[in-house]
Coordinates of N, CA, C and O in Angstrom, one line a residue:
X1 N 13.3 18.7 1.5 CA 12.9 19.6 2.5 C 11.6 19.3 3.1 O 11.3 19.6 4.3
X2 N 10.7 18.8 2.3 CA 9.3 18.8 2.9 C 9.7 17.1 3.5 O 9.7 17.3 4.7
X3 N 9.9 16.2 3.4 CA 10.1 15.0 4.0 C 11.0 14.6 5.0 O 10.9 13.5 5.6
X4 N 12.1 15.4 5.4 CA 13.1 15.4 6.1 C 13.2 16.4 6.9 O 12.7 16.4 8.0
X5 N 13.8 17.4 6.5 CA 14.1 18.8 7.5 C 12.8 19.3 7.5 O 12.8 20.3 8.3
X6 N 11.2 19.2 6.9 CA 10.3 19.3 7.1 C 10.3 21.4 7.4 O 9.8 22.1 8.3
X7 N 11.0 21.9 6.1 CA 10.9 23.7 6.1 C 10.0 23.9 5.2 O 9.7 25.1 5.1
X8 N 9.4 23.1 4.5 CA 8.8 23.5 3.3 C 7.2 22.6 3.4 O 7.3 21.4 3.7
X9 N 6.1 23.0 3.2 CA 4.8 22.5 3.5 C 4.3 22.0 2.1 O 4.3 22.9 1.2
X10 N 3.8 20.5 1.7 CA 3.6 20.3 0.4 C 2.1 20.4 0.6 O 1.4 19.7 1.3
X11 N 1.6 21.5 -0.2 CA 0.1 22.0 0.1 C -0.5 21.0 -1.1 O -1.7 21.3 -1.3
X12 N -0.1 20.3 -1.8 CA -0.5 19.0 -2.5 C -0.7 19.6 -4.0 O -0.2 20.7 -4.4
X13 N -1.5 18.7 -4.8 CA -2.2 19.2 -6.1 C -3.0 18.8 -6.5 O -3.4 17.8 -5.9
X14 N -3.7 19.0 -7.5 CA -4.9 17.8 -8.1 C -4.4 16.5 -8.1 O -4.8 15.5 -7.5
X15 N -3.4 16.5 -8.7 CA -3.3 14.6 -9.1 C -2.7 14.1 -7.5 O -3.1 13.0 -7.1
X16 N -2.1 14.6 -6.9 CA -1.7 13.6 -5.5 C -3.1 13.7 -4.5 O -3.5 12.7 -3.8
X17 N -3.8 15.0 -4.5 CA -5.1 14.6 -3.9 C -5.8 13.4 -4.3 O -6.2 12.6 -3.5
X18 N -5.8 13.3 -5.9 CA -6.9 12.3 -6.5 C -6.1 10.8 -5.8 O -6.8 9.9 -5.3
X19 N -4.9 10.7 -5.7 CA -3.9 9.5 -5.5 C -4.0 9.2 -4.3 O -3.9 8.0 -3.9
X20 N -4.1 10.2 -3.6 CA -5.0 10.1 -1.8 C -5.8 9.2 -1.7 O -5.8 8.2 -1.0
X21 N -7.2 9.9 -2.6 CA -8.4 9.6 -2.7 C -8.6 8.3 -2.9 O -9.2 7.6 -2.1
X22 N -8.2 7.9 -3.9 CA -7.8 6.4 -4.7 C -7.2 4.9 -3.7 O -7.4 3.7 -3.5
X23 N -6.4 5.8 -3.1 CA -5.8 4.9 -2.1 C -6.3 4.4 -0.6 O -6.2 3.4 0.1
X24 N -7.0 5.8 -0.5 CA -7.8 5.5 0.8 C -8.8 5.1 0.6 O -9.4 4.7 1.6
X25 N -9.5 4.9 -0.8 CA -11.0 4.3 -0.9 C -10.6 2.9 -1.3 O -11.5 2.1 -1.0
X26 N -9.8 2.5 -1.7 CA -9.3 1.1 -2.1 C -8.9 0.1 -0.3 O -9.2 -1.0 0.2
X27 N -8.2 1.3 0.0 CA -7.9 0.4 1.5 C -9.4 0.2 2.2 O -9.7 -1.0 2.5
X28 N -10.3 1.2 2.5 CA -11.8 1.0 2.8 C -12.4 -0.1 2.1 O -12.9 -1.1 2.7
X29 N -12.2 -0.1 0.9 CA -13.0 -1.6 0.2 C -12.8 -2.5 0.7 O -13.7 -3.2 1.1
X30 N -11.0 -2.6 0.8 CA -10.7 -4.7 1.0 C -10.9 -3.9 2.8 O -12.1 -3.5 3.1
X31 N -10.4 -3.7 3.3 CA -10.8 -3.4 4.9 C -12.3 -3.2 5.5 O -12.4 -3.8 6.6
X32 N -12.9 -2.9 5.3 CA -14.3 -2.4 5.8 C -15.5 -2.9 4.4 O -16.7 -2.7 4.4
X33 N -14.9 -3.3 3.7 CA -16.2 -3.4 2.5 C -17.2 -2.1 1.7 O -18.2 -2.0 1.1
X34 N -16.2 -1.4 2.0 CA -17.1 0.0 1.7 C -17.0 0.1 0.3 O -15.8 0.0 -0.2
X35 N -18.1 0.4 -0.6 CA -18.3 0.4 -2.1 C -17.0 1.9 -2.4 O -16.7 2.9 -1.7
X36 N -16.7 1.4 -3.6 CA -15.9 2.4 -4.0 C -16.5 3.5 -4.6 O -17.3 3.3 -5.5
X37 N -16.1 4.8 -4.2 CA -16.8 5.9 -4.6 C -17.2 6.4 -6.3 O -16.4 6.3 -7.2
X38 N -18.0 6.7 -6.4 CA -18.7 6.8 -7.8 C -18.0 7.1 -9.0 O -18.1 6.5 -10.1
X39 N -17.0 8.5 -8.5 CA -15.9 8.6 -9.3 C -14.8 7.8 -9.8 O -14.2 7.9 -10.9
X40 N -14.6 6.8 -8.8 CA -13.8 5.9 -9.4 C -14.1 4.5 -9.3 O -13.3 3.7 -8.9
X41 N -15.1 4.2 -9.7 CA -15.8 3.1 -9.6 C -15.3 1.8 -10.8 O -15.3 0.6 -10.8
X42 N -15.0 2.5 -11.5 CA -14.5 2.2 -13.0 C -13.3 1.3 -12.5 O -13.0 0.3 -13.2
X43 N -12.6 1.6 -11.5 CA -11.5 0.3 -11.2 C -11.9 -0.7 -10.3 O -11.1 -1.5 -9.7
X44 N -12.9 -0.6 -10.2 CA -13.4 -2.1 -9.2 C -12.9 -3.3 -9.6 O -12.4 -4.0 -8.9
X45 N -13.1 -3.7 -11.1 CA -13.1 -4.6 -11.8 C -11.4 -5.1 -11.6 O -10.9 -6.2 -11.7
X46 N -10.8 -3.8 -11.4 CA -9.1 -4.3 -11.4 C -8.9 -4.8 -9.7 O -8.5 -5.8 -9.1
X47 N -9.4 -3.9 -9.4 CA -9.1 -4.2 -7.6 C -10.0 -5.2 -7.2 O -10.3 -5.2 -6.0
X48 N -10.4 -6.0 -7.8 CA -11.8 -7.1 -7.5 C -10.9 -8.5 -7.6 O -10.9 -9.4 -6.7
X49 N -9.9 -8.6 -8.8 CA -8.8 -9.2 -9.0 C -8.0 -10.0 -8.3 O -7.7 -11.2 -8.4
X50 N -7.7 -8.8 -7.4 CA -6.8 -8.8 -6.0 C -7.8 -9.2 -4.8 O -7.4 -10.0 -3.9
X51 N -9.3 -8.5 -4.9 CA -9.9 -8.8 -3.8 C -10.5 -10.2 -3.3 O -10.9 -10.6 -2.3
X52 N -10.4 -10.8 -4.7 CA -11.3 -12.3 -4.6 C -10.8 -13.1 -4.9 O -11.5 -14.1 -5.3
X53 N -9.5 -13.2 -5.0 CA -7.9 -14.1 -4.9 C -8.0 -14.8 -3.6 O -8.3 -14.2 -2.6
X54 N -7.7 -15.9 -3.8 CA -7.5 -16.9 -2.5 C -6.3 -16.5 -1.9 O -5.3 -17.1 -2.4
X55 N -6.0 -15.9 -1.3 CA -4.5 -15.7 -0.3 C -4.8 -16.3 1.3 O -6.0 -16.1 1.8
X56 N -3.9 -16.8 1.9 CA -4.0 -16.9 3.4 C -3.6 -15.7 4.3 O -3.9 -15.4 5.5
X57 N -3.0 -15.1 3.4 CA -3.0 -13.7 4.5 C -3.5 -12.6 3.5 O -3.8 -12.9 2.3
X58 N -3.6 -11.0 4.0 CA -4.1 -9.8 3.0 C -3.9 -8.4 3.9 O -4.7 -8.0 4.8
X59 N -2.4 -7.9 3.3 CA -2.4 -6.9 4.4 C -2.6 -5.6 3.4 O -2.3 -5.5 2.2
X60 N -3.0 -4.7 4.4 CA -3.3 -4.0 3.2 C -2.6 -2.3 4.0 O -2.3 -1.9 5.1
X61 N -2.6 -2.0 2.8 CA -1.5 -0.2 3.8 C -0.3 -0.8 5.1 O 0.0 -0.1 6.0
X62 N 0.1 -1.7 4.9 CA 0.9 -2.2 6.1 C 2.1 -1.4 5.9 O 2.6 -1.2 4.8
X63 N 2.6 -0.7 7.4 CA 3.7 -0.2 7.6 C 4.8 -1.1 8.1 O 4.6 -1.8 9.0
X64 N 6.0 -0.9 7.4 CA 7.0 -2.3 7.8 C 8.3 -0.8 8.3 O 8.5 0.4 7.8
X65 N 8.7 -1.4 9.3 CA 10.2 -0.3 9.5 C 11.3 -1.6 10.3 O 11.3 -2.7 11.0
X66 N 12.2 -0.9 9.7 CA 13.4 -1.7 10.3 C 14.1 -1.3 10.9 O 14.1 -0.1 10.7
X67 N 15.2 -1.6 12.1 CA 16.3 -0.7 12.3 C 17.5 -1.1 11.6 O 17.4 -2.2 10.9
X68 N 18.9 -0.5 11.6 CA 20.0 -0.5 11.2 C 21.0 -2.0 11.8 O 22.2 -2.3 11.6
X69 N 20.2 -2.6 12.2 CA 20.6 -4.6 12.4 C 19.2 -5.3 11.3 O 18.8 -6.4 11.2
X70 N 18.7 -4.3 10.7 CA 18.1 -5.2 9.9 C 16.6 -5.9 10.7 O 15.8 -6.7 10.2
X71 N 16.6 -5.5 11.5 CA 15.3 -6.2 12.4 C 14.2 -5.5 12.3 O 14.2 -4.3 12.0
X72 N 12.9 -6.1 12.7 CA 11.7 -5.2 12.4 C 11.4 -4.7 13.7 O 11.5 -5.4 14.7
X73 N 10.8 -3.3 13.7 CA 10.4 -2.4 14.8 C 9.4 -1.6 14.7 O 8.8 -1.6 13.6
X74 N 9.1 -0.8 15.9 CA 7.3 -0.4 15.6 C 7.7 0.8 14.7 O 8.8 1.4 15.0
X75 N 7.0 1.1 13.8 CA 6.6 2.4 13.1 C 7.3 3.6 13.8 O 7.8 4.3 12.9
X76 N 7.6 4.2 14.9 CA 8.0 5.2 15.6 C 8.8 4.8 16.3 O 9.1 5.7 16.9
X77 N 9.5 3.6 16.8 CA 10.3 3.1 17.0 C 11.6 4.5 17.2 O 11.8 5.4 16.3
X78 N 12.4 4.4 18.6 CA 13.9 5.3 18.6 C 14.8 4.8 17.8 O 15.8 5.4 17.6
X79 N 14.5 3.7 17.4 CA 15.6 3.4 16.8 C 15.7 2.5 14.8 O 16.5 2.0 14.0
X80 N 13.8 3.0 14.8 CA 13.8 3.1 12.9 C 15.0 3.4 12.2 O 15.6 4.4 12.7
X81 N 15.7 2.8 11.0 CA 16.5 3.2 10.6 C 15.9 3.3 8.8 O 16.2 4.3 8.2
X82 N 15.1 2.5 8.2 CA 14.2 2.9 7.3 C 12.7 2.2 7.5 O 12.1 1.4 8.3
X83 N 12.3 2.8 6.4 CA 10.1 2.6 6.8 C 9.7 2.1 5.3 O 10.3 2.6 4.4
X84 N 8.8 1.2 5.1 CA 8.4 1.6 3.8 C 6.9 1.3 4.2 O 6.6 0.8 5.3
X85 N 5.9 1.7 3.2 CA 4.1 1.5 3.1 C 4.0 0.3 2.0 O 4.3 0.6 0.9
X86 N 3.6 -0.8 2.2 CA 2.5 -1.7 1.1 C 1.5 -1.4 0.9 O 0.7 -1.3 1.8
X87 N 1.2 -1.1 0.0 CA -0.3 -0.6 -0.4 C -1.1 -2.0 -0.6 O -2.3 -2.0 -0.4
X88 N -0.7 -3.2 -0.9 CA -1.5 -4.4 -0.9 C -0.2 -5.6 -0.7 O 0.7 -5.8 -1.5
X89 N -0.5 -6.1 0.1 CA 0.6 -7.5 0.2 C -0.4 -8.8 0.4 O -1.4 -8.7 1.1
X90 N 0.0 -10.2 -0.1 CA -0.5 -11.3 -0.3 C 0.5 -12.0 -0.3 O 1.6 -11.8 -0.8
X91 N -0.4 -13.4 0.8 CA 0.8 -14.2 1.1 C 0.3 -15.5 0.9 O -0.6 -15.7 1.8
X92 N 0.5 -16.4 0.1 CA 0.0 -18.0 -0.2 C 1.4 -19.3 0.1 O 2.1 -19.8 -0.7
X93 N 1.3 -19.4 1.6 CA 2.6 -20.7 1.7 C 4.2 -19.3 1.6 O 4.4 -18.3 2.3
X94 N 5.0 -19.7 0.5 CA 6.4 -19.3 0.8 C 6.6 -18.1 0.1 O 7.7 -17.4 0.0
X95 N 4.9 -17.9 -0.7 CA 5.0 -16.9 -1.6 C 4.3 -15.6 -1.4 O 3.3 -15.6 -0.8
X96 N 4.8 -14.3 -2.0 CA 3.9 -13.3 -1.8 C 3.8 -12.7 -3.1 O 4.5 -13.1 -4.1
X97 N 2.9 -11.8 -3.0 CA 2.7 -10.9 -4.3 C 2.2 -9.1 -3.3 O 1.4 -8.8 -2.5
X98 N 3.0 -8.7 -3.8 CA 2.8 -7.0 -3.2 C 2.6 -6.0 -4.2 O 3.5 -5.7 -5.1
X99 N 1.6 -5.4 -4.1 CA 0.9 -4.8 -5.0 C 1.3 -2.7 -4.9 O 1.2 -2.0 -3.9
X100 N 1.6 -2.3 -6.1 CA 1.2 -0.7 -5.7 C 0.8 -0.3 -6.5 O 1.3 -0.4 -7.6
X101 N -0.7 0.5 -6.2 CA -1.5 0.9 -6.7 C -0.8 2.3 -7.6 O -0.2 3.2 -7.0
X102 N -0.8 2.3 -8.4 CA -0.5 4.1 -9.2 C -1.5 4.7 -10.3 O -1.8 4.1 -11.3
X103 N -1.7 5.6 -10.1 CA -2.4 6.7 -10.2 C -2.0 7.4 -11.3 O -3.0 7.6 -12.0
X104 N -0.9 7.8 -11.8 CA -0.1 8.7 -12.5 C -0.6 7.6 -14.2 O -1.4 6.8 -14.4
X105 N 0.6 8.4 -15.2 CA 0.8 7.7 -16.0 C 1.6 6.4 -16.6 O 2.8 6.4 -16.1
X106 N 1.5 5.7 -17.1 CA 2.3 4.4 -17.0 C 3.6 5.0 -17.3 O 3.9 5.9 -18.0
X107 N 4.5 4.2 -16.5 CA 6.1 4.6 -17.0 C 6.4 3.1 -16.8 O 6.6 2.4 -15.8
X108 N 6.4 2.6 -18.8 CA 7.2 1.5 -19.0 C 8.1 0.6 -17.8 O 7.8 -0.3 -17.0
X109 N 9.7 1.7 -18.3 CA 10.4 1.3 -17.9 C 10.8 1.5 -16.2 O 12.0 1.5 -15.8
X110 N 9.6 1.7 -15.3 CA 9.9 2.0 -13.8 C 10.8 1.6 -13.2 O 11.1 0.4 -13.2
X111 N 11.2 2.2 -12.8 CA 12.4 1.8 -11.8 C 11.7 1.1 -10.3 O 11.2 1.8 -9.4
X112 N 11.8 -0.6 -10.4 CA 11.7 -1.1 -9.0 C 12.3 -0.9 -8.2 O 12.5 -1.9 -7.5
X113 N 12.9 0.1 -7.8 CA 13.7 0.1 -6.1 C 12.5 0.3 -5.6 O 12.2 -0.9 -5.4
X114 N 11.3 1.0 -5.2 CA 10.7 0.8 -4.1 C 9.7 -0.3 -3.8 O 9.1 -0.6 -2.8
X115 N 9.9 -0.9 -5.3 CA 9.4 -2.0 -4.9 C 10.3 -3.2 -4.4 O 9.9 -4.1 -3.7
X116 N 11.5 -3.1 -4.7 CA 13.0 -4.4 -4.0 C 13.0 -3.8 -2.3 O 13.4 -4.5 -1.3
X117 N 12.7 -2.6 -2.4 CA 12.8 -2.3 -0.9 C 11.6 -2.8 -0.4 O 11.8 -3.7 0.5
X118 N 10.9 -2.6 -0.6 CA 9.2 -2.7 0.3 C 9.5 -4.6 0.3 O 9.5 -5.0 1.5
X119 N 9.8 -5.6 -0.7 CA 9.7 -6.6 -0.5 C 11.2 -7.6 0.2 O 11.2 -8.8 0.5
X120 N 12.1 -6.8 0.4 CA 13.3 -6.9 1.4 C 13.0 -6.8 2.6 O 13.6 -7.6 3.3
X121 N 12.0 -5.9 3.5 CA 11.4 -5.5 4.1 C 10.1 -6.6 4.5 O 9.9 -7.3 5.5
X122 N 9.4 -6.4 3.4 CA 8.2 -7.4 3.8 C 8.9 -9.4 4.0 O 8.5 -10.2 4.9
X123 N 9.7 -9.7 3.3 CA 10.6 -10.7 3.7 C 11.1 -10.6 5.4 O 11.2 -11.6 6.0
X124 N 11.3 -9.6 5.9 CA 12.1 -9.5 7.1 C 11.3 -9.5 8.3 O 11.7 -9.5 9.5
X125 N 9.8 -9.5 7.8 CA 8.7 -9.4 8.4 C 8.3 -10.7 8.7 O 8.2 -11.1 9.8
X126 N 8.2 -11.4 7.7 CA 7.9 -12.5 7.1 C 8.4 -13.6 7.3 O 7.7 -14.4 6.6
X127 N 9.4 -14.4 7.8 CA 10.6 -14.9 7.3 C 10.2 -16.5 7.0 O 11.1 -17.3 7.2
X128 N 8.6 -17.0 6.5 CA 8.2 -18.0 5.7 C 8.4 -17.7 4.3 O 8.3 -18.6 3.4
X129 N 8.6 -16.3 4.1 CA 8.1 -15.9 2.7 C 9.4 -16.1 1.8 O 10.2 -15.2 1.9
X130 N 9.7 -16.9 1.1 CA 11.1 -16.7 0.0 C 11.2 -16.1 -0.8 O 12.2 -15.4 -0.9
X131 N 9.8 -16.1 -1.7 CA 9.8 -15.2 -3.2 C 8.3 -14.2 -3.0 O 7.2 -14.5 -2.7
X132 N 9.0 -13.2 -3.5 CA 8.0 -12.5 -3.7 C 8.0 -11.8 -5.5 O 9.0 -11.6 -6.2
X133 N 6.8 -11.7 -5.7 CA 6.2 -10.8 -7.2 C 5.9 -9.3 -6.7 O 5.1 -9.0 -5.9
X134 N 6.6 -8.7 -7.2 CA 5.8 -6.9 -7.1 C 5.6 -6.5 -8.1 O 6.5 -6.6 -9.0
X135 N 4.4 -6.0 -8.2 CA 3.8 -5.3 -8.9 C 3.4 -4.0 -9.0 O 3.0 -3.6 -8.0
X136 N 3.5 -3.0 -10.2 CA 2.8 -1.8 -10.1 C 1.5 -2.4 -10.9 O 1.4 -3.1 -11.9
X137 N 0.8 -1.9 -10.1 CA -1.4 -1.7 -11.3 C -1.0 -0.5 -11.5 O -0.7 0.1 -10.5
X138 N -0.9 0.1 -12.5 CA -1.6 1.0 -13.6 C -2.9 1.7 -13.4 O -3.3 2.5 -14.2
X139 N -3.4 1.6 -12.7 CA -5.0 1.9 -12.4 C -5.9 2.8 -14.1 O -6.8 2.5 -15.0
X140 N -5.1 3.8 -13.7 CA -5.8 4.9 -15.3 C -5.5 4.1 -16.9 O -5.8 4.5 -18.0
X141 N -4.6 2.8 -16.4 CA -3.8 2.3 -18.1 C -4.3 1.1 -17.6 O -3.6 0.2 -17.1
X142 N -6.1 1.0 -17.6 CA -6.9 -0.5 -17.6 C -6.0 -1.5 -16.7 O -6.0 -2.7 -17.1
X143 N -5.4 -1.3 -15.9 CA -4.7 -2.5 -15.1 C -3.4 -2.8 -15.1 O -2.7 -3.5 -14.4
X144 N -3.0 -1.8 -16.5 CA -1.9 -2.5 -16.7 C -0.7 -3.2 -15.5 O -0.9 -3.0 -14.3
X145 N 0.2 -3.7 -15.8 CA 0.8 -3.9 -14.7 C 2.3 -4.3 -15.6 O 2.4 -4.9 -16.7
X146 N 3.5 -3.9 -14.6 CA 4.9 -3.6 -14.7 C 5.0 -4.8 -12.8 O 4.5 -4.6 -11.6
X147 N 5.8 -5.9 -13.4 CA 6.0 -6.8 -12.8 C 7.3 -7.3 -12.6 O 8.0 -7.6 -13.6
X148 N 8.0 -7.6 -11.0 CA 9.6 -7.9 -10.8 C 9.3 -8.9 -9.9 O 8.3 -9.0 -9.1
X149 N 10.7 -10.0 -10.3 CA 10.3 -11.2 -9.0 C 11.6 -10.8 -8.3 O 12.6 -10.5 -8.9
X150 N 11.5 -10.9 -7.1 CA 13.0 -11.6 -6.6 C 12.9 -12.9 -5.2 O 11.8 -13.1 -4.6
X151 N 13.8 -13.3 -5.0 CA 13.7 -14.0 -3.4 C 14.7 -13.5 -2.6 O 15.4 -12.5 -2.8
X152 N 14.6 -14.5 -1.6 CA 15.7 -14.1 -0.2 C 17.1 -14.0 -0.7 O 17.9 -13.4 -0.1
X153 N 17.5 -14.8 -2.1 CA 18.6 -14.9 -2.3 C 19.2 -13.5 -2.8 O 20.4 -13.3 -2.9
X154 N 18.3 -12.5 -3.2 CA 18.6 -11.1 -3.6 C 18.5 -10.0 -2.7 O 18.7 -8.9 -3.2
X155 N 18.4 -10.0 -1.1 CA 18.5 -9.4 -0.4 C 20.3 -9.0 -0.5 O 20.5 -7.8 -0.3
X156 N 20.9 -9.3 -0.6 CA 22.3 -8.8 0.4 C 22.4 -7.9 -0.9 O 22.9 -6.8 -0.7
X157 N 22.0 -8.2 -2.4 CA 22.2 -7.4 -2.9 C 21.3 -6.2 -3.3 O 21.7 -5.5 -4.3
X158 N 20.3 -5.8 -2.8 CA 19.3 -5.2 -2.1 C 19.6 -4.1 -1.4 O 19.1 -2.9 -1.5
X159 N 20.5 -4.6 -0.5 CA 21.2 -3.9 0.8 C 22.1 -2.9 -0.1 O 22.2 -1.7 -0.1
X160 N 23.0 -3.9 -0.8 CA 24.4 -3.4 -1.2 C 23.7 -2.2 -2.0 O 23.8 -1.1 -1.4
X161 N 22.8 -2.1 -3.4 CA 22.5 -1.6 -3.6 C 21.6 0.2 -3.0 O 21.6 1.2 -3.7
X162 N 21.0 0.1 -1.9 CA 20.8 1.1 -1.2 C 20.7 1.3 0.0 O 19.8 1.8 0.7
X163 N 22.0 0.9 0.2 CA 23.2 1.3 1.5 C 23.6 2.6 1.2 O 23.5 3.4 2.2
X164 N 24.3 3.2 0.0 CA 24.6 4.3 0.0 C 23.8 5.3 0.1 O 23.9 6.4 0.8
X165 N 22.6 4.9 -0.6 CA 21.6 6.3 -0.6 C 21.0 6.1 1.1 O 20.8 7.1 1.7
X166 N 20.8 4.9 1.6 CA 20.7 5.6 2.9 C 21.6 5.7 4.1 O 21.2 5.5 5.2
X167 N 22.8 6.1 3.5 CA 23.6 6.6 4.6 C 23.9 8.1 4.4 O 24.0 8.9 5.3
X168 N 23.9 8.6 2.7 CA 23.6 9.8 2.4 C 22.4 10.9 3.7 O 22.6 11.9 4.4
X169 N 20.9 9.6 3.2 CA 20.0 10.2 3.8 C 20.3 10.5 5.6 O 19.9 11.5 6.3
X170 N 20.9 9.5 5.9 CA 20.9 9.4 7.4 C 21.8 10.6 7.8 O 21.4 11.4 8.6
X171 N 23.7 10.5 6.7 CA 24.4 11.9 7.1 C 23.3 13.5 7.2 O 23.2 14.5 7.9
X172 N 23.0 13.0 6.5 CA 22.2 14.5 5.8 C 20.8 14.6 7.2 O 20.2 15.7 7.2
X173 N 20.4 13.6 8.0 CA 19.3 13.8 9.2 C 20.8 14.3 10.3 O 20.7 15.3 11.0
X174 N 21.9 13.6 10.3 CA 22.3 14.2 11.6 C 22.9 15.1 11.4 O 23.4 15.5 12.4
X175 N 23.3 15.9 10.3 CA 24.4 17.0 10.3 C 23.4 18.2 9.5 O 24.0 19.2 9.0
X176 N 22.0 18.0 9.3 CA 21.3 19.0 9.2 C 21.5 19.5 7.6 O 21.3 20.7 7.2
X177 N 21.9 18.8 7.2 CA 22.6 19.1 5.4 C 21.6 18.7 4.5 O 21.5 17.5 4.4
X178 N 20.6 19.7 3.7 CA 19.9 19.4 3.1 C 20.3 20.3 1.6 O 19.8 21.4 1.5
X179 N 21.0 19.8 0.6 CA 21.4 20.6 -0.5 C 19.9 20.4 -1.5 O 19.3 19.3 -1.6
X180 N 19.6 21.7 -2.1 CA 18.8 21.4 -2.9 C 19.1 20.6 -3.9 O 20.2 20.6 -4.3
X181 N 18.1 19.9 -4.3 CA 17.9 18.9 -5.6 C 16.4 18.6 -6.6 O 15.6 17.8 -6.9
X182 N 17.1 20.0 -7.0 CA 15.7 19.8 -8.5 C 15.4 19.0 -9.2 O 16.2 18.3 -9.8
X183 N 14.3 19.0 -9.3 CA 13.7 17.9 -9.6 C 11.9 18.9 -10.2 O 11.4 20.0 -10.0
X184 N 11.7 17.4 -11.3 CA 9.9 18.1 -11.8 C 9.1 18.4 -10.9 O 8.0 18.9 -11.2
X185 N 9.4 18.0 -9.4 CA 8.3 18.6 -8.4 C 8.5 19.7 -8.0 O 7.7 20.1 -7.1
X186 N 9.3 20.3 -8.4 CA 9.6 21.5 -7.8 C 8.8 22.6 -7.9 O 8.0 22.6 -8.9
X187 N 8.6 23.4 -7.2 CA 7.7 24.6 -7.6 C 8.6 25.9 -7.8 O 9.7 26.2 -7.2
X188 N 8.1 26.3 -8.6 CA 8.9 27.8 -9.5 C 8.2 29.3 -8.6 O 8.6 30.4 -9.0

């Protein structure tokens, strides 16, 4: 409801403010050079990592959207069929490494779909790039990091993979069908 039919206003909370905060002072650093704020200063040494790594390219918050032929289009594009955000992408020759920053607590076992998506995507952008590494940083768990490879050759199953959930989402944008689905973010 708050992301789609947009009826419900997410007035935020402590930890997605702090995850704001985090994100947008990190994009300021590698972008503008601006020292990381005092509060979280303590992860320079992880984001320093990433920042003084030889890459030929360094995109950082890049917005990638595609339409429904699979091609890339502007951000607001009529005819977006999905979007995703990089919070850090790096590109060396045929290779990339795409980075997301998290905030929260480590969850071992994460589920990479947003990361197979963001780098199916950033491949479509790209199309020197074969293999990419994604990564979650851990930020609050010293760096840790939860790491998936795939290349070009794992795209169709990529697709196959969440084709259904986005034709779900797409029925559900044109016929105005929003069924609730609880979930821990919920508010009581």
């Amino acid at each position: 409801h708050m992301r789609i039919k947009r009826d419900f206003k997410d007035e935020g909370n402590e930890n997605s403010a702090f995850g704001t905060h985090v994100h947008d002072s990190i994009a300021q650093y590698f972008l503008k050079n601006k020292k990381l704020p005092l509060d979280i200063s303590y992860i320079k040494p992880i984001i320093d990592v990433y920042k003084k790594a030889a890459f030929r390219e360094t995109h950082i918050e890049l917005k990638l959207a595609i339409n429904q032929k699979y091609k890339p289009v502007a951000w607001m594009a009529p005819d977006v069929y999905c979007r995703a955000i990089v919070d850090a992408g790096f590109v060396q020759g045929p290779k990339a490494l795409l980075v997301d920053w998290k905030t929260g607590k480590m969850k071992p076992d994460s589920e990479a779909t947003q990361l197979r998506l963001s780098a199916v995507m950033f491949m479509l952008f790209e199309p020197d790039v074969n293999e990419v590494t994604m990564r979650y940083v851990w930020l609050m768990n010293n760096g840790k990091t939860t790491t998936f490879k795939m290349t070009r050759d794992d795209i169709p199953a990529v697709w196959n993979e969440l084709a259904p959930r986005l034709r779900r989402y797409q029925h559900a944008h044109q016929h105005d069908e929003f069924p609730a689905n609880p979930s821990g973010l919920c508010r009581k």
